[in-house]
Coordinates of C-alpha atoms and ligand atoms in Angstrom, one line a residue:
M636 CA 164.2 81.4 51.3
G637 CA 164.6 84.4 53.5
F638 CA 163.0 85.0 56.8
S639 CA 164.0 86.9 60.0
L640 CA 164.8 85.4 63.3
E641 CA 162.2 87.6 64.9
F642 CA 159.6 86.1 62.6
T643 CA 160.6 82.5 63.3
S644 CA 160.4 83.0 67.0
S645 CA 157.0 84.6 66.8
L646 CA 155.8 81.5 65.0
G647 CA 157.5 79.4 67.6
L648 CA 159.6 77.3 65.3
V649 CA 162.8 75.5 65.8
A650 CA 165.4 77.7 64.1
A651 CA 167.6 74.8 63.0
F652 CA 164.9 73.3 60.8
T653 CA 163.4 76.5 59.3
A654 CA 165.9 76.9 56.5
A655 CA 165.6 73.4 55.2
L656 CA 161.9 73.4 55.5
Q657 CA 161.5 76.8 53.7
V658 CA 159.2 78.1 56.4
K659 CA 157.3 81.1 55.3
P660 CA 154.6 83.2 57.1
L661 CA 151.3 83.1 55.3
R662 CA 149.0 86.0 55.0
I663 CA 145.9 85.1 53.1
D664 CA 145.2 87.4 50.2
L665 CA 142.7 86.0 47.6
N666 CA 141.2 89.3 46.7
T667 CA 142.1 89.2 43.1
E668 CA 140.1 86.0 42.6
I669 CA 136.9 87.4 44.2
P670 CA 135.4 89.2 41.1
R671 CA 135.6 86.0 39.0
L672 CA 134.1 83.9 41.8
M673 CA 131.2 86.3 42.3
S674 CA 130.5 86.6 38.6
L675 CA 130.4 82.8 38.3
V676 CA 127.9 82.7 41.2
A677 CA 125.8 85.6 39.8
N678 CA 125.7 84.0 36.3
S679 CA 124.8 80.5 37.6
R680 CA 121.2 79.3 37.1
L681 CA 119.1 77.3 39.5
P682 CA 115.6 75.8 38.6
A683 CA 112.8 78.2 39.4
K684 CA 111.0 75.6 41.5
A685 CA 111.7 72.2 42.9
L686 CA 110.8 69.5 40.5
Y687 CA 111.4 66.6 42.9
P688 CA 110.8 66.3 46.6
N689 CA 113.7 66.1 48.9
G690 CA 112.1 63.5 51.2
G691 CA 112.4 65.4 54.4
S692 CA 115.9 65.1 55.9
G693 CA 118.3 65.4 53.0
E694 CA 118.1 61.8 51.9
R695 CA 117.4 63.0 48.3
G696 CA 120.0 65.7 48.6
I697 CA 120.0 69.4 49.3
E698 CA 116.7 71.2 49.1
L699 CA 116.4 73.8 46.3
D700 CA 115.3 76.5 48.7
V701 CA 118.2 75.9 51.0
L702 CA 120.6 76.2 48.1
Q703 CA 118.9 79.3 46.8
E704 CA 119.1 81.0 50.2
L705 CA 122.9 80.1 50.4
R706 CA 123.5 81.4 46.9
T707 CA 121.5 84.7 47.6
D708 CA 123.5 85.2 50.8
W709 CA 126.8 84.7 48.8
L710 CA 125.8 87.4 46.4
T711 CA 124.1 89.9 48.8
K712 CA 125.4 89.4 52.3
F713 CA 128.7 87.5 52.2
D714 CA 131.8 89.7 52.8
W715 CA 135.0 88.0 51.8
D716 CA 137.1 90.9 53.1
A717 CA 135.7 90.5 56.6
Q718 CA 136.2 86.7 56.5
Q719 CA 139.8 87.1 55.2
T720 CA 140.6 89.7 57.9
E721 CA 139.3 87.2 60.5
L722 CA 141.4 84.3 59.0
N723 CA 144.4 86.5 59.1
T724 CA 144.1 87.2 62.9
F725 CA 145.6 83.6 63.3
K726 CA 149.3 83.1 63.0
Q727 CA 150.0 80.9 60.0
F728 CA 152.9 79.6 58.1
T729 CA 153.7 77.1 55.3
A730 CA 156.6 74.6 55.4
I731 CA 157.9 72.2 52.9
I732 CA 157.8 68.7 54.4
E733 CA 159.0 65.8 52.2
G734 CA 158.6 68.1 49.2
L735 CA 155.0 69.0 50.0
N736 CA 154.0 72.6 51.0
V737 CA 152.0 72.3 54.2
H738 CA 149.8 75.1 55.7
V739 CA 149.7 75.4 59.4
V740 CA 148.0 77.6 62.0
H741 CA 150.1 77.8 65.2
E742 CA 148.8 79.8 68.2
K743 CA 150.8 79.5 71.4
S744 CA 149.7 79.9 75.0
A745 CA 151.5 82.3 77.3
D746 CA 151.9 79.4 79.7
P747 CA 155.3 77.7 79.4
D748 CA 153.6 74.4 80.5
A749 CA 150.9 74.5 77.8
I750 CA 150.2 71.2 76.1
P751 CA 150.9 71.0 72.3
V752 CA 147.7 69.8 70.5
I753 CA 147.2 69.2 66.8
L754 CA 143.6 69.4 65.5
L755 CA 143.0 67.4 62.4
H756 CA 140.0 68.3 60.1
G757 CA 138.2 66.2 57.6
W758 CA 136.1 66.6 54.4
P759 CA 134.4 68.9 53.4
S760 CA 135.9 71.2 55.9
S761 CA 139.3 72.8 56.5
F762 CA 141.3 74.5 59.3
Q763 CA 138.3 76.9 59.4
E764 CA 136.3 74.2 61.4
F765 CA 138.5 75.0 64.4
L766 CA 138.6 78.8 64.3
P767 CA 136.1 79.3 67.2
V768 CA 138.1 77.2 69.6
I769 CA 141.8 78.0 68.8
K770 CA 142.2 81.2 70.9
P771 CA 140.1 80.0 73.9
L772 CA 142.3 76.8 74.1
T773 CA 145.5 78.9 74.4
E774 CA 144.0 80.5 77.5
S775 CA 144.4 78.9 80.9
W776 CA 141.6 76.8 82.4
R777 CA 141.7 75.8 86.0
S778 CA 140.7 72.2 86.5
P779 CA 138.6 71.2 89.5
S780 CA 141.8 69.8 91.1
G781 CA 143.6 73.2 90.6
K782 CA 145.7 72.3 87.6
N783 CA 146.2 75.1 85.0
I784 CA 145.5 73.7 81.6
S785 CA 146.2 75.5 78.3
F786 CA 147.4 74.5 74.8
N787 CA 149.7 75.4 72.0
V788 CA 147.3 74.9 69.2
V789 CA 148.4 73.5 65.8
V790 CA 145.9 73.3 63.0
P791 CA 147.4 72.0 59.7
S792 CA 145.6 71.8 56.4
L793 CA 145.7 68.2 55.2
P794 CA 147.4 67.6 51.8
G795 CA 145.0 68.7 49.0
F796 CA 143.1 71.1 51.2
V797 CA 143.1 74.9 50.9
F798 CA 146.7 76.2 51.3
S799 CA 148.5 72.8 51.5
D800 CA 149.7 71.3 48.2
P801 CA 147.7 68.5 46.6
A802 CA 148.9 65.1 47.6
L803 CA 151.0 63.2 45.0
P804 CA 149.1 60.6 43.0
N805 CA 150.7 57.7 45.0
W806 CA 150.0 59.3 48.3
T807 CA 148.2 57.5 51.1
L808 CA 147.0 58.5 54.6
D809 CA 150.1 56.9 56.1
D810 CA 152.2 59.5 54.3
T811 CA 150.0 62.2 55.8
V812 CA 150.3 60.6 59.2
R813 CA 154.1 60.7 58.9
I814 CA 154.4 64.3 57.8
M815 CA 152.0 65.4 60.6
N816 CA 154.3 63.8 63.2
T817 CA 157.3 65.5 61.5
L818 CA 155.4 68.8 61.7
M819 CA 154.9 68.5 65.5
V820 CA 158.3 67.0 66.4
D821 CA 160.8 68.4 63.9
V822 CA 159.3 71.6 62.7
L823 CA 157.7 72.8 65.9
G824 CA 160.0 71.0 68.3
Y825 CA 157.3 69.3 70.5
S826 CA 158.8 66.0 71.6
T827 CA 155.3 64.8 72.9
Y828 CA 151.9 66.1 72.0
A829 CA 148.1 65.5 72.0
L830 CA 145.9 65.3 69.1
H831 CA 142.2 65.6 68.0
G832 CA 140.7 64.1 64.9
T833 CA 137.4 64.2 63.2
D834 CA 136.2 62.6 59.9
W835 CA 139.3 62.0 57.7
G836 CA 141.3 63.7 60.4
S837 CA 140.3 60.8 62.7
G838 CA 141.7 58.4 60.1
V839 CA 145.0 60.4 60.2
G840 CA 144.9 60.9 63.9
Y841 CA 144.0 57.4 64.9
A842 CA 146.9 56.0 62.8
Q843 CA 149.2 58.6 64.3
Y844 CA 148.0 57.6 67.8
G845 CA 149.0 54.0 67.2
T846 CA 152.1 54.5 65.0
Y847 CA 153.9 57.3 67.0
N848 CA 153.0 56.0 70.4
T849 CA 156.0 57.6 72.1
T850 CA 155.2 61.1 70.8
V851 CA 151.4 61.1 70.7
R852 CA 150.6 60.9 74.5
A853 CA 146.8 61.5 74.3
A854 CA 144.1 61.6 71.7
H855 CA 140.6 62.9 71.5
F856 CA 138.1 61.9 68.8
V857 CA 134.5 62.7 67.8
F858 CA 134.7 60.1 65.1
I859 CA 136.8 57.0 64.7
P860 CA 137.9 55.2 61.5
F861 CA 135.7 52.2 62.2
F862 CA 132.3 51.7 60.7
P863 CA 129.8 52.5 63.4
P864 CA 127.8 49.5 64.6
L865 CA 124.2 49.2 63.6
A866 CA 121.3 48.1 65.7
Q867 CA 122.1 44.4 65.4
D868 CA 125.7 44.7 66.5
I869 CA 124.6 46.9 69.4
A870 CA 122.0 44.4 70.5
E871 CA 124.4 41.5 70.2
N872 CA 126.8 43.3 72.5
G873 CA 124.1 43.6 75.1
I874 CA 124.1 47.4 75.0
S875 CA 120.9 49.3 75.7
L876 CA 120.6 52.8 74.3
S877 CA 119.2 56.0 75.8
D878 CA 116.6 58.0 73.9
D879 CA 119.4 60.5 72.8
E880 CA 121.5 57.6 71.6
K881 CA 118.5 56.3 69.6
V882 CA 118.4 59.6 67.7
I883 CA 122.0 59.2 66.6
L884 CA 121.5 55.5 65.8
Q885 CA 118.7 56.4 63.4
R886 CA 121.1 59.0 61.8
T887 CA 123.7 56.2 61.5
I888 CA 121.2 53.9 59.8
D889 CA 120.2 56.7 57.4
W890 CA 123.8 57.4 56.6
N891 CA 124.5 53.8 55.8
A892 CA 121.3 53.4 53.8
T893 CA 121.4 56.5 51.6
G894 CA 123.8 59.2 53.0
N895 CA 127.1 57.6 52.1
N896 CA 126.8 57.7 48.3
Y897 CA 129.1 60.7 48.1
F898 CA 131.7 58.5 49.8
L899 CA 131.4 55.7 47.2
E900 CA 131.5 58.3 44.5
Q901 CA 134.6 60.0 45.7
A902 CA 136.4 56.8 46.6
A903 CA 135.6 54.7 43.6
K904 CA 138.3 53.3 41.3
A905 CA 138.5 50.7 38.6
G906 CA 137.4 47.3 39.9
D907 CA 135.0 48.6 42.5
T908 CA 131.6 47.1 42.1
Q909 CA 129.6 49.5 44.2
A910 CA 130.0 52.8 42.5
A911 CA 130.0 53.9 38.9
C912 CA 132.1 57.0 39.0
P913 CA 135.6 57.7 40.2
P914 CA 136.6 60.9 42.0
N915 CA 137.7 62.7 38.9
D916 CA 134.2 62.8 37.7
V917 CA 132.7 64.8 40.5
G918 CA 136.1 66.6 41.0
L919 CA 136.3 67.8 37.4
A920 CA 132.5 68.3 37.0
L921 CA 132.4 70.8 39.8
Y922 CA 136.0 72.1 39.4
D923 CA 135.0 75.5 38.1
S924 CA 131.4 75.7 39.4
P925 CA 131.2 77.5 42.8
T926 CA 127.4 77.0 42.9
G927 CA 127.9 73.3 42.2
Q928 CA 130.5 73.1 45.0
L929 CA 128.0 74.9 47.2
A930 CA 125.3 72.3 46.5
W931 CA 127.7 69.3 47.0
I932 CA 129.5 70.7 50.1
G933 CA 126.6 72.8 51.5
S934 CA 124.5 69.7 51.6
K935 CA 126.9 68.0 53.9
F936 CA 127.1 71.0 56.3
K937 CA 123.4 71.1 56.5
V938 CA 122.6 67.4 56.8
W939 CA 125.5 66.5 59.1
S940 CA 125.0 69.2 61.7
D941 CA 122.5 69.8 64.5
P942 CA 119.1 71.0 63.2
R943 CA 119.6 74.0 65.5
A944 CA 122.9 74.9 63.6
G945 CA 123.4 78.7 63.5
T946 CA 121.7 79.3 66.8
P947 CA 123.8 79.6 69.9
P948 CA 126.1 78.1 70.8
S949 CA 126.5 76.9 67.2
A950 CA 128.8 79.0 65.0
L951 CA 127.8 77.0 61.9
D952 CA 125.7 79.6 60.0
N953 CA 125.4 80.3 56.3
T954 CA 128.5 82.6 56.6
A955 CA 130.6 79.8 57.9
I956 CA 129.4 77.5 55.1
L957 CA 130.1 80.2 52.5
T958 CA 133.5 80.8 53.9
S959 CA 134.3 77.1 53.7
V960 CA 133.1 76.8 50.1
S961 CA 134.9 80.0 49.1
L962 CA 138.1 78.7 50.5
Y963 CA 137.8 75.5 48.5
Y964 CA 137.0 77.3 45.3
L965 CA 139.5 80.1 45.7
T966 CA 142.4 77.7 46.5
D967 CA 141.5 75.1 43.7
S968 CA 140.9 72.5 46.4
F969 CA 137.7 70.7 45.4
L970 CA 139.3 68.1 43.1
S971 CA 142.3 67.4 45.3
S972 CA 140.1 67.2 48.5
V973 CA 137.8 64.5 47.0
W974 CA 140.9 62.5 46.1
I975 CA 141.5 61.8 49.8
Y976 CA 138.7 59.2 49.4
G977 CA 140.3 57.7 46.3
Q978 CA 143.7 57.5 48.0
N979 CA 142.7 55.4 51.0
T980 CA 139.6 53.5 50.2
S981 CA 140.1 51.1 53.1
A982 CA 140.9 53.6 55.8
F983 CA 137.5 53.0 57.5
R984 CA 137.5 49.5 58.9
A985 CA 134.7 47.1 59.9
T986 CA 136.8 45.1 62.3
Y987 CA 137.6 46.8 65.6
A988 CA 141.1 46.4 66.9
K989 CA 143.2 48.1 69.6
A990 CA 145.9 50.6 68.7
P991 CA 149.4 49.5 70.1
T992 CA 149.6 52.3 72.6
D993 CA 149.0 53.0 76.3
A994 CA 148.2 56.7 75.6
P995 CA 144.8 57.9 77.0
L996 CA 142.0 58.1 74.5
L997 CA 139.0 60.4 75.0
F998 CA 135.9 60.3 72.9
S999 CA 132.9 62.6 72.6
Q1000 CA 129.7 61.6 70.9
Y1001 CA 127.7 64.5 69.4
E1002 CA 124.0 63.6 69.0
Y1003 CA 123.7 65.0 65.5
N1004 CA 126.9 63.5 64.1
F1005 CA 126.1 60.7 61.5
G1006 CA 127.7 57.9 63.4
L1007 CA 127.0 56.4 66.9
W1008 CA 130.0 54.8 68.5
P1009 CA 128.8 53.4 71.9
K1010 CA 131.4 53.5 74.7
E1011 CA 131.9 49.7 74.6
F1012 CA 132.9 50.0 70.9
V1013 CA 135.3 52.9 71.4
A1014 CA 136.9 51.0 74.2
K1015 CA 137.9 48.3 71.7
V1016 CA 140.2 50.6 69.8
G1017 CA 142.3 52.3 72.5
N1018 CA 143.0 53.1 76.1
L1019 CA 139.6 54.8 76.7
V1020 CA 139.7 57.1 79.7
S1021 CA 136.8 59.4 79.0
Y1022 CA 133.5 59.1 77.1
K1023 CA 131.1 62.0 76.8
F1024 CA 127.7 62.5 75.2
H1025 CA 126.7 66.0 74.0
N1026 CA 123.1 66.5 73.0
F1027 CA 123.8 69.7 71.0
G1028 CA 126.0 69.6 67.9
G1029 CA 126.8 67.4 65.0
H1030 CA 129.7 66.4 62.7
F1031 CA 131.6 69.6 62.7
A1032 CA 132.0 69.9 66.5
G1033 CA 134.4 72.9 66.5
L1034 CA 131.7 75.0 64.6
D1035 CA 128.6 73.1 65.8
N1036 CA 129.2 73.5 69.5
P1037 CA 132.4 75.4 70.3
P1038 CA 132.0 75.5 74.2
A1039 CA 131.5 71.8 74.4
F1040 CA 134.4 71.1 72.1
I1041 CA 136.7 73.5 74.1
Q1042 CA 135.9 71.5 77.2
D1043 CA 136.4 68.2 75.4
I1044 CA 140.0 69.3 74.5
R1045 CA 140.6 70.8 77.9
D1046 CA 139.8 67.4 79.4
I1047 CA 142.9 66.1 77.6
G1048 CA 144.9 68.0 80.2
L1049 CA 143.4 65.8 83.0
Y1050 CA 145.2 62.8 81.5
F1051 CA 148.2 64.1 79.5
E1052 CA 151.6 63.2 80.7
A1053 CA 154.5 64.5 78.6
Ligands
NAG1571 C1 147.6 79.1 87.4 O1 147.6 80.3 86.6 C2 147.4 81.4 87.4 C3 147.2 82.6 86.4 O2 148.1 82.5 85.3 C4 148.5 81.6 88.3 O3 148.3 82.8 89.1 C5 148.6 80.4 89.2 O4 149.7 80.5 90.1 C6 148.7 79.1 88.4 N1 148.5 78.0 89.3 C7 149.3 76.9 89.1 C8 149.0 75.7 90.1 O5 150.2 76.8 88.3
NAG1572 C1 155.5 58.6 44.8 O1 155.8 59.4 43.7 C2 156.9 60.3 44.0 C3 157.0 61.3 42.8 O2 156.8 60.6 41.6 C4 158.2 59.5 44.1 O3 159.3 60.4 44.4 C5 158.0 58.6 45.3 O4 159.1 57.7 45.4 C6 156.8 57.7 45.1 N1 156.5 57.0 46.4 C7 156.3 55.7 46.4 C8 156.0 55.1 47.8 O5 156.2 55.0 45.4
NAG1573 C1 124.7 49.1 55.5 O1 123.7 48.8 54.6 C2 123.9 47.7 53.7 C3 122.8 47.7 52.7 O2 122.9 48.8 51.9 C4 124.0 46.5 54.5 O3 124.2 45.4 53.7 C5 125.0 46.6 55.6 O4 125.0 45.5 56.4 C6 124.9 47.8 56.4 N1 126.0 48.0 57.2 C7 126.1 47.6 58.4 C8 127.4 47.8 59.2 O5 125.2 47.0 58.9
NAG1574 C1 145.7 53.2 53.8 O1 145.5 52.2 52.9 C2 146.5 51.2 52.9 C3 146.3 50.2 51.8 O2 144.9 49.9 51.8 C4 146.5 50.5 54.3 O3 147.5 49.5 54.4 C5 146.8 51.6 55.4 O4 146.7 51.0 56.6 C6 145.8 52.7 55.2 N1 146.1 53.7 56.1 C7 145.3 54.2 57.0 C8 145.9 55.3 57.9 O5 144.2 53.8 57.2
NAG1575 C1 154.4 51.2 70.9 O1 154.2 50.2 69.9 C2 155.2 49.2 69.9 C3 155.0 48.4 68.6 O2 153.7 48.0 68.5 C4 155.0 48.4 71.2 O3 156.0 47.4 71.2 C5 155.2 49.3 72.4 O4 154.9 48.6 73.6 C6 154.2 50.5 72.3 N1 154.5 51.5 73.3 C7 153.6 52.0 74.1 C8 154.2 53.1 75.1 O5 152.5 51.7 74.1

């Protein structure tokens, strides 16, 4: 695979590894697929009026008028060209790691002391979730004590998501964890680094935090792979909640009661008693239906974000949702993305246990996420040094409240020691 030295240095790669890993720059060009996508959307039908009530806050699924508005925006306002141009303002490459083609955004700071940080997304999002924060994080921030803090930002696409290859059938999260560490250490040459994880990315990141405890030297999460405690556990631990925390506790209860059926659906396999359908059913049913994917994925973006989403400082508007769904459809990712549930059904645990590491752990609770993890519970799983509560923003923090998220990551610099 040919590539020039000039190119490898602009991507900041370790030259010795680039040949074996077949590193190639990526410039996104999905234009030839757009007419087909748009004609499928245009020819899709939705009911003329809602036959069944939604129930108020999404517990019966996406509202028809919300879906209609998103679909209309897709057809009349959405400009793929503009989105693609924006995506291409980020330096990206693909590399073959253990036989799997992995897509990576890598933006470096001008500061030689910048901290390497890997940002790990979940489902149903992609590297796109972090676009508003990448460039600001490469810029210097002066801490109150006069320290300059900036980052070399690495945003991979998890296996099965957008430009990364689908995971092999026998793949598990532990395989993802290993190739993410290889990416940071061997491909990019960072002997130590920090990480951030959300959703499935927190499953990957938390395992990476414990497994690679000499290379991962700080971690920040907005979500941890432990089931959030419900009211009774919280009371038994003698924790009293603020009014803001009660909002998110209610969201946690709702998620556990009715909001997690997608999880059971996507995770199910033979022998499970709780769910009727394995991931292939939803994966293949919606495979060639962009409007179907919009309903399934759009519902999560709507229900899991702040009710004020789309108003400042949130960047999670209809365009962001449509870009995300377009990326899934255009890269054939829907089926392989839902398989992440089927491949590690026990990744989210009920029993809290501490990771074997002394590396600092930072946590930020966003009020409109769908899980509340009180400080006392987060402290059970790692070396908790910072716990913050944000009353604006939800599950997709990088889009839902970029300024708060940027500060969350910058706080890593207060604790990181290479
Ligand atoms: C911080 O960065 C500024 C601007 O790049 C520079 O002038 C200053 O000397 C740096 N301070 C420290 C403590 O490194
Ligand atoms: C998974 O499957 C691949 C391809 O068939 C094979 O090379 C690999 O050894 C398998 N891994 C495990 C852990 O079984
Ligand atoms: C979640 O809800 C189920 C009932 O659907 C209940 O049995 C379970 O205890 C709840 N989970 C937690 C952690 O309380
Ligand atoms: C994935 O699942 C396997 C088998 O259930 C488990 O041993 C492993 O710890 C899980 N990995 C992660 C990162 O949760
Ligand atoms: C890393 O993990 C190993 C194995 O669990 C443990 O022995 C070691 O003390 C840990 N190192 C740090 C720096 O936490």
